[in-house]
Short mmCIF file of C-alpha atoms in Angstrom, two decimals:
data_model
loop_
_atom_site.label_atom_id
_atom_site.label_comp_id
_atom_site.label_asym_id
_atom_site.label_seq_id
_atom_site.Cartn_x
_atom_site.Cartn_y
_atom_site.Cartn_z
CA UNK A 41 -0.03 0.00 0.01
CA UNK A 42 1.04 3.60 -0.63
CA UNK A 43 1.99 5.27 2.63
CA UNK A 44 1.29 8.78 1.33
CA UNK A 45 -1.96 9.21 -0.68
CA UNK A 46 -0.99 12.77 -1.64
CA UNK A 47 0.56 13.59 -5.06
CA UNK A 48 3.41 15.62 -3.88
CA UNK A 49 6.33 17.44 -5.33
CA UNK A 50 8.33 14.31 -5.22
CA UNK A 51 5.79 12.63 -7.51
CA UNK A 52 6.13 15.44 -9.99
CA UNK A 53 9.86 15.14 -9.99
CA UNK A 54 9.59 11.24 -10.49
CA UNK A 55 7.12 11.87 -13.39
CA UNK A 56 9.58 14.46 -15.03
CA UNK A 57 12.27 11.93 -14.65
CA UNK A 58 10.23 9.30 -16.45
CA UNK A 59 9.27 11.80 -19.18
CA UNK A 60 12.90 12.75 -19.81
CA UNK A 61 13.98 9.07 -19.98
CA UNK A 62 11.17 8.52 -22.66
CA UNK A 63 12.31 11.63 -24.53
CA UNK A 64 15.87 10.39 -24.67
CA UNK A 65 14.87 6.84 -25.67
CA UNK A 66 12.80 8.52 -28.48
CA UNK A 67 15.55 10.60 -29.80
CA UNK A 68 18.09 7.78 -29.64
CA UNK A 69 16.08 4.90 -31.28
CA UNK A 70 12.82 6.19 -32.90
CA UNK A 71 14.56 8.21 -35.86
CA UNK A 72 16.84 5.69 -37.70
CA UNK A 73 17.08 8.28 -40.58
CA UNK A 74 18.74 10.66 -38.17
CA UNK A 75 21.35 8.06 -36.90
CA UNK A 76 24.20 8.39 -39.40
CA UNK A 77 27.27 6.10 -39.69
CA UNK A 78 26.55 4.46 -36.19
CA UNK A 79 24.73 1.54 -34.99
CA UNK A 80 23.55 -0.17 -31.70
CA UNK A 81 22.81 -3.56 -30.32
CA UNK A 82 19.25 -3.96 -29.49
CA UNK A 83 18.01 -5.60 -26.26
CA UNK A 84 15.25 -7.38 -28.10
CA UNK A 85 15.07 -7.39 -31.95
CA UNK A 86 12.58 -9.37 -34.09
CA UNK A 87 13.12 -8.20 -37.52
CA UNK A 88 10.37 -6.84 -39.64
CA UNK A 89 6.94 -6.41 -37.96
CA UNK A 90 3.93 -5.28 -39.92
CA UNK A 91 4.36 -1.64 -41.01
CA UNK A 92 7.68 -1.54 -39.31
CA UNK A 93 11.04 -2.48 -40.58
CA UNK A 94 13.75 -3.84 -38.28
CA UNK A 95 11.37 -4.02 -35.20
CA UNK A 96 13.01 -3.59 -31.90
CA UNK A 97 12.07 -3.03 -28.30
CA UNK A 98 13.96 0.38 -28.46
CA UNK A 99 12.07 1.56 -31.51
CA UNK A 100 8.69 0.85 -29.99
CA UNK A 101 9.66 2.49 -26.67
CA UNK A 102 10.98 5.31 -28.68
CA UNK A 103 7.48 5.56 -30.59
CA UNK A 104 5.70 5.61 -27.24
CA UNK A 105 8.23 8.13 -25.90
CA UNK A 106 6.56 10.93 -27.82
CA UNK A 107 4.11 11.01 -24.91
CA UNK A 108 6.77 12.92 -22.97
CA UNK A 109 5.53 16.21 -24.58
CA UNK A 110 2.05 15.63 -23.15
CA UNK A 111 3.48 14.66 -19.84
CA UNK A 112 5.44 17.91 -19.41
CA UNK A 113 2.53 20.04 -20.46
CA UNK A 114 0.41 18.07 -17.96
CA UNK A 115 2.97 18.66 -15.21
CA UNK A 116 3.26 22.29 -16.12
CA UNK A 117 -0.53 22.83 -15.90
CA UNK A 118 -0.62 20.85 -12.62
CA UNK A 119 2.32 22.80 -11.09
CA UNK A 120 1.02 26.28 -12.11
CA UNK A 121 -2.32 25.45 -10.51
CA UNK A 122 -0.69 24.47 -7.23
CA UNK A 123 1.43 27.62 -7.29
CA UNK A 124 -1.64 29.84 -8.07
CA UNK A 125 -3.70 28.21 -5.29
CA UNK A 126 -1.04 29.44 -2.81
CA UNK A 127 -1.57 32.96 -3.81
CA UNK A 128 -4.76 35.23 -3.59
CA UNK A 129 -4.12 36.12 -7.32
CA UNK A 130 -2.00 34.85 -10.13
CA UNK A 131 -1.41 37.69 -12.42
CA UNK A 132 0.41 38.22 -15.73
CA UNK A 133 3.35 39.65 -13.63
CA UNK A 134 3.73 36.23 -11.98
CA UNK A 135 3.61 34.52 -15.41
CA UNK A 136 6.39 36.95 -16.75
CA UNK A 137 8.67 36.15 -13.71
CA UNK A 138 8.34 32.43 -14.34
CA UNK A 139 8.85 32.99 -18.01
CA UNK A 140 12.00 35.09 -17.47
CA UNK A 141 13.44 32.51 -15.04
CA UNK A 142 12.90 29.79 -17.79
CA UNK A 143 14.27 32.15 -20.59
CA UNK A 144 17.46 32.83 -18.61
CA UNK A 145 18.00 29.07 -18.16
CA UNK A 146 17.42 28.68 -22.09
CA UNK A 147 19.75 31.48 -22.89
CA UNK A 148 22.55 30.04 -20.85
CA UNK A 149 22.05 26.68 -22.73
CA UNK A 150 22.01 28.49 -25.99
CA UNK A 151 25.25 30.65 -25.35
CA UNK A 152 27.14 27.46 -24.35
CA UNK A 153 25.89 25.04 -27.25
CA UNK A 154 25.00 27.13 -30.27
CA UNK A 155 28.46 28.68 -30.77
CA UNK A 156 29.85 25.23 -30.87
CA UNK A 157 27.80 24.57 -33.98
CA UNK A 158 28.58 27.92 -35.54
CA UNK A 159 32.33 27.46 -35.07
CA UNK A 160 32.97 23.71 -35.45
CA UNK A 161 29.98 22.39 -37.28
CA UNK A 162 29.45 24.85 -40.04
CA UNK A 163 29.35 22.00 -42.57
CA UNK A 164 25.88 21.22 -41.13
CA UNK A 165 23.33 23.28 -43.10
CA UNK A 166 21.60 24.18 -39.87
CA UNK A 167 24.71 26.09 -38.57
CA UNK A 168 25.70 29.10 -40.58
CA UNK A 169 26.36 32.56 -39.31
CA UNK A 170 23.32 34.73 -39.83
CA UNK A 171 22.43 37.45 -37.50
CA UNK A 172 18.74 37.27 -38.36
CA UNK A 173 18.68 33.49 -37.79
CA UNK A 174 20.86 33.86 -34.65
CA UNK A 175 18.41 36.40 -33.16
CA UNK A 176 15.34 34.34 -34.19
CA UNK A 177 16.65 31.38 -32.30
CA UNK A 178 17.69 33.50 -29.37
CA UNK A 179 14.16 34.91 -28.85
CA UNK A 180 12.54 31.41 -29.55
CA UNK A 181 10.93 32.56 -32.86
CA UNK A 182 12.76 29.80 -34.67
CA UNK A 183 14.17 26.39 -33.63
CA UNK A 184 16.48 25.89 -36.71
CA UNK A 185 19.54 25.31 -34.43
CA UNK A 186 17.84 22.52 -32.48
CA UNK A 187 14.57 21.18 -33.83
CA UNK A 188 13.67 19.83 -30.52
CA UNK A 189 13.31 23.31 -29.11
CA UNK A 190 10.09 23.72 -30.82
CA UNK A 191 8.48 23.22 -27.39
CA UNK A 192 10.10 26.16 -25.86
CA UNK A 193 7.81 28.78 -27.48
CA UNK A 194 4.63 26.77 -26.76
CA UNK A 195 5.65 26.50 -23.14
CA UNK A 196 6.29 30.24 -22.81
CA UNK A 197 3.05 31.08 -24.59
CA UNK A 198 1.10 28.72 -22.23
CA UNK A 199 2.87 30.31 -19.20
CA UNK A 200 1.81 33.82 -20.35
CA UNK A 201 -1.86 32.58 -21.05
CA UNK A 202 -2.11 30.96 -17.74
CA UNK A 203 -3.97 33.68 -15.87
CA UNK A 204 -6.50 33.84 -18.69
CA UNK A 205 -6.84 29.98 -18.65
CA UNK A 206 -7.40 30.02 -14.87
CA UNK A 207 -10.18 32.61 -15.20
CA UNK A 208 -11.87 30.58 -17.96
CA UNK A 209 -11.57 27.28 -15.97
CA UNK A 210 -13.08 28.64 -12.66
CA UNK A 211 -16.31 26.38 -12.97
CA UNK A 212 -16.86 22.82 -12.02
CA UNK A 213 -14.88 19.84 -13.32
CA UNK A 214 -17.46 19.12 -15.96
CA UNK A 215 -17.59 22.72 -17.26
CA UNK A 216 -13.94 23.13 -17.12
CA UNK A 217 -13.37 19.86 -19.25
CA UNK A 218 -16.12 20.74 -21.62
CA UNK A 219 -14.53 24.25 -22.30
CA UNK A 220 -11.05 22.96 -22.94
CA UNK A 221 -12.43 19.99 -24.85
CA UNK A 222 -14.29 22.33 -27.10
CA UNK A 223 -11.19 24.33 -27.90
CA UNK A 224 -9.39 21.12 -28.51
CA UNK A 225 -11.95 19.91 -31.14
CA UNK A 226 -12.11 23.37 -32.65
CA UNK A 227 -8.30 23.10 -33.31
CA UNK A 228 -8.82 19.83 -35.09
CA UNK A 229 -11.81 20.91 -37.09
CA UNK A 230 -10.01 24.13 -38.35
CA UNK A 231 -6.87 21.88 -39.25
CA UNK A 232 -9.13 19.58 -41.26
CA UNK A 233 -10.76 22.50 -43.07
CA UNK A 234 -7.38 24.06 -43.96
CA UNK A 235 -6.14 20.73 -45.21
CA UNK A 236 -9.21 20.10 -47.30
CA UNK A 237 -9.56 23.62 -48.74
CA UNK A 238 -6.98 24.44 -51.42
CA UNK A 239 -7.59 28.07 -51.20
CA UNK A 240 -6.50 28.05 -47.47
CA UNK A 241 -3.36 25.84 -48.10
CA UNK A 242 -1.09 28.92 -47.67
CA UNK A 243 -1.92 28.91 -43.93
CA UNK A 244 0.07 25.60 -43.52
CA UNK A 245 3.28 27.50 -43.68
CA UNK A 246 2.01 30.57 -41.81
CA UNK A 247 3.93 31.16 -38.56
CA UNK A 248 1.10 32.80 -36.64
CA UNK A 249 -1.50 30.12 -37.91
CA UNK A 250 0.78 27.19 -36.78
CA UNK A 251 1.56 28.93 -33.41
CA UNK A 252 -2.20 29.41 -32.67
CA UNK A 253 -2.99 25.96 -33.70
CA UNK A 254 -0.37 24.39 -31.51
CA UNK A 255 -1.73 26.46 -28.55
CA UNK A 256 -5.43 25.45 -29.20
CA UNK A 257 -4.34 21.78 -29.63
CA UNK A 258 -1.92 21.40 -26.68
CA UNK A 259 -3.83 23.45 -24.28
CA UNK A 260 -6.08 20.36 -23.59
CA UNK A 261 -3.19 18.44 -21.86
CA UNK A 262 -2.02 21.53 -20.02
CA UNK A 263 -5.59 22.24 -18.85
CA UNK A 264 -6.04 18.63 -17.89
CA UNK A 265 -3.18 18.91 -15.44
CA UNK A 266 -4.70 22.20 -13.99
CA UNK A 267 -8.15 20.73 -13.56
CA UNK A 268 -6.71 17.52 -11.79
CA UNK A 269 -4.75 19.69 -9.52
CA UNK A 270 -7.54 22.20 -8.81
CA UNK A 271 -9.93 19.45 -7.78
CA UNK A 272 -7.38 17.26 -6.05
CA UNK A 273 -8.36 14.36 -8.23
CA UNK A 274 -5.00 12.37 -7.86
CA UNK A 275 -5.42 12.18 -4.11
CA UNK A 276 -9.01 11.15 -4.45
CA UNK A 277 -8.00 8.36 -6.97
CA UNK A 278 -5.32 7.18 -4.66
CA UNK A 279 -7.71 6.96 -1.81
CA UNK A 280 -10.10 4.94 -4.01
CA UNK A 281 -7.31 2.55 -5.08
CA UNK A 282 -6.42 1.98 -1.45
CA UNK A 283 -9.89 1.44 -0.25
CA UNK A 284 -10.68 -1.02 -3.10
CA UNK A 285 -7.41 -2.90 -2.50
CA UNK A 286 -6.11 -2.05 -6.07
CA UNK A 287 -2.94 -0.32 -4.79
CA UNK A 288 -0.68 -3.11 -5.86
CA UNK A 289 2.65 -3.29 -7.96
CA UNK A 290 1.16 -5.90 -10.33
CA UNK A 291 -1.92 -3.67 -11.15
CA UNK A 292 0.35 -0.68 -11.66
CA UNK A 293 2.68 -2.59 -13.94
CA UNK A 294 -0.11 -4.03 -15.97
CA UNK A 295 -1.74 -0.61 -16.37
CA UNK A 296 1.58 0.81 -17.67
CA UNK A 297 1.94 -1.93 -20.20
CA UNK A 298 -1.73 -1.50 -21.35
CA UNK A 299 -1.15 2.27 -21.78
CA UNK A 300 1.98 1.58 -23.91
CA UNK A 301 0.16 -1.00 -26.09
CA UNK A 302 -2.87 1.24 -26.62
CA UNK A 303 -0.79 4.18 -27.62
CA UNK A 304 1.35 2.25 -29.91
CA UNK A 305 -1.70 0.53 -31.46
CA UNK A 306 -3.28 3.92 -31.92
CA UNK A 307 -0.10 5.24 -33.65
CA UNK A 308 -0.15 2.14 -35.98
CA UNK A 309 -3.79 2.78 -36.92
CA UNK A 310 -2.98 6.40 -37.71
CA UNK A 311 -0.11 5.39 -39.95
CA UNK A 312 -2.34 2.82 -41.78
CA UNK A 313 -5.10 5.44 -42.50
CA UNK A 314 -2.54 8.15 -43.20
CA UNK A 315 -4.08 10.66 -40.90
CA UNK A 316 -3.65 11.80 -37.29
CA UNK A 317 -1.13 10.64 -34.77
CA UNK A 318 -1.05 9.31 -31.20
CA UNK A 319 -0.74 12.66 -29.62
CA UNK A 320 -4.67 13.00 -30.19
CA UNK A 321 -5.23 10.68 -27.16
CA UNK A 322 -2.47 11.76 -24.85
CA UNK A 323 -4.53 13.99 -22.70
CA UNK A 324 -6.53 10.86 -21.88
CA UNK A 325 -3.57 8.48 -21.25
CA UNK A 326 -1.11 10.87 -19.64
CA UNK A 327 -2.88 11.47 -16.23
CA UNK A 328 -3.16 7.65 -15.62
CA UNK A 329 0.28 6.88 -16.92
CA UNK A 330 1.76 9.57 -14.51
CA UNK A 331 -0.26 8.37 -11.48
CA UNK A 332 0.54 4.67 -11.86
CA UNK A 333 4.18 5.18 -12.85
CA UNK A 334 4.79 7.43 -9.70
CA UNK A 335 2.91 5.17 -7.41
CA UNK A 336 5.01 2.19 -8.57
CA UNK A 337 8.34 3.91 -8.84
CA UNK A 338 8.25 5.46 -5.41
CA UNK A 339 8.39 1.96 -3.74
CA UNK A 340 11.77 1.09 -5.14
CA UNK A 341 15.20 2.46 -4.56
CA UNK A 342 15.51 3.09 -8.20
CA UNK A 343 13.21 6.05 -7.54
CA UNK A 344 16.43 8.14 -6.56
CA UNK A 345 17.57 7.89 -10.26
CA UNK A 346 14.36 9.34 -11.56
CA UNK A 347 14.37 11.95 -8.84
CA UNK A 348 17.80 13.21 -9.95
CA UNK A 349 16.76 13.03 -13.56
CA UNK A 350 13.61 14.83 -12.89
CA UNK A 351 15.39 17.58 -10.97
CA UNK A 352 17.68 18.11 -14.15
CA UNK A 353 14.86 17.47 -16.66
CA UNK A 354 14.80 21.01 -18.12
CA UNK A 355 18.53 21.23 -18.91
CA UNK A 356 18.69 17.53 -20.11
CA UNK A 357 15.64 18.41 -22.55
CA UNK A 358 17.48 21.47 -23.76
CA UNK A 359 20.95 19.86 -24.11
CA UNK A 360 20.60 16.05 -24.90
CA UNK A 361 19.86 16.33 -28.59
CA UNK A 362 23.10 18.32 -29.14
CA UNK A 363 24.95 15.10 -28.04
CA UNK A 364 22.85 12.51 -29.82
CA UNK A 365 21.96 14.33 -33.17
CA UNK A 366 23.91 17.59 -33.85
CA UNK A 367 27.50 17.29 -32.54
CA UNK A 368 28.77 14.22 -30.78
CA UNK A 369 26.50 11.37 -32.18
CA UNK A 370 29.46 8.94 -32.70
CA UNK A 371 30.63 9.46 -29.18
CA UNK A 372 27.08 8.80 -27.79
CA UNK A 373 26.85 5.44 -29.72
CA UNK A 374 30.44 4.18 -28.55
CA UNK A 375 28.88 1.87 -25.86
CA UNK A 376 27.05 -0.07 -28.67
CA UNK A 377 24.62 -1.74 -26.29
CA UNK A 378 21.27 0.30 -26.36
CA UNK A 379 20.75 0.44 -22.52
CA UNK A 380 24.45 1.60 -22.21
CA UNK A 381 24.03 4.24 -24.78
CA UNK A 382 20.99 5.59 -22.92
CA UNK A 383 22.99 5.47 -19.53
CA UNK A 384 26.05 7.34 -21.40
CA UNK A 385 23.67 9.97 -22.74
CA UNK A 386 22.05 10.45 -19.37
CA UNK A 387 25.51 10.93 -17.82
CA UNK A 388 26.78 13.39 -20.27
CA UNK A 389 23.42 15.43 -20.17
CA UNK A 390 23.58 15.46 -16.31
CA UNK A 391 27.20 16.70 -16.47
CA UNK A 392 25.98 19.46 -18.84
CA UNK A 393 23.17 20.35 -16.51
CA UNK A 394 25.51 20.57 -13.46
CA UNK A 395 27.55 23.08 -15.36
CA UNK A 396 24.44 25.01 -16.35
CA UNK A 397 23.07 25.18 -12.93
CA UNK A 398 26.47 26.31 -11.59
CA UNK A 399 26.46 29.17 -14.14
CA UNK A 400 22.84 30.02 -13.20
CA UNK A 401 23.71 30.15 -9.55
CA UNK A 402 26.68 32.47 -10.25
CA UNK A 403 24.44 34.85 -12.27
CA UNK A 404 21.87 34.80 -9.54
CA UNK A 405 24.32 35.61 -6.93
CA UNK A 406 25.82 38.55 -9.01
CA UNK A 407 22.31 39.74 -9.85
CA UNK A 408 21.29 39.80 -6.08
CA UNK A 409 24.62 41.36 -5.11
CA UNK A 410 24.02 44.11 -7.64
CA UNK A 411 20.60 44.76 -6.25
CA UNK A 412 21.78 44.75 -2.65
CA UNK A 413 24.66 47.12 -3.38
CA UNK A 414 22.21 49.53 -5.31
CA UNK A 415 19.71 49.27 -2.26
CA UNK A 416 22.48 50.02 0.25
CA UNK A 417 23.78 53.00 -1.77
CA UNK A 418 20.38 54.50 -1.91
CA UNK A 419 19.80 54.06 1.79
CA UNK A 420 23.14 55.63 2.78
CA UNK A 421 22.58 58.65 0.54
#
């Protein structure tokens, strides 16, 4: 049985740890076309399987690993709700503060890693010295230096929209879900109309259209996290699991396997019909997946690994693809065995994160020191 029925900050860190592991597995093994002049030894390989060529455990876990995007958005909505409940009001000023904290983190990573590409990897078409391109990436208007940074702008936009989202979702569970679900379906309907209408095809490449559509689509998962936190639903479910004697490792493990199978099968169906993708059902799967994963992992000593990875998850997300895709791919795949490659990438990313956090602390110290000196000078004068 779970000793603590509350979904705490520790559970959130565990969930972030799981999400970042899934993200790394995805980027290591789900894109064979991006793995050049390197190979790995699979833990389980069965050759061709239906639509898939060279089927392997790593590939399917990587395919499932795309759920990490929805996990982070859910946890962001959940965490922001908890933060806002501790204050009388959560204003745009609070959102800007959180945005700037994240942006400073992003800029430190940017200043460390992007010049490496501009100086030593200019042969890569993605890295050429252009002031316009540099500034567009710096201010998150482009992700050409690192395609996996597309999520940065979406996260910032949802942060800034949070006070508005909170005011919209102030009703009951049903009304809140209905509102978010209505916006979600609207995004899908608009997307279908644009695809089916030749006169509107120009919108497919329009920056503002794509930006708005991403917000309308992904707000569903973000708002699901907010709603579950607001109405304390995780704690309620944990109490029910305990009272019904369903709080068991075997049930949690089977639920995790079922979610993985459902999402992979949905992904296969989407590939067969040539429309949609598995992210369409992530807002349904993610809450259960996060709850059962954290309930299960917290019972084992291995939870400390996920806690550490969760603590560093932002920096690992921002840096790990520089290692496995853009700069040092051959170094990352040196261990050959897939599990060792994952451990090696995790270790290098953790090392980079430690350096980044050290720089952030130094910047914070200098900034505070400057403020204190200015304040003292004013008082003395």
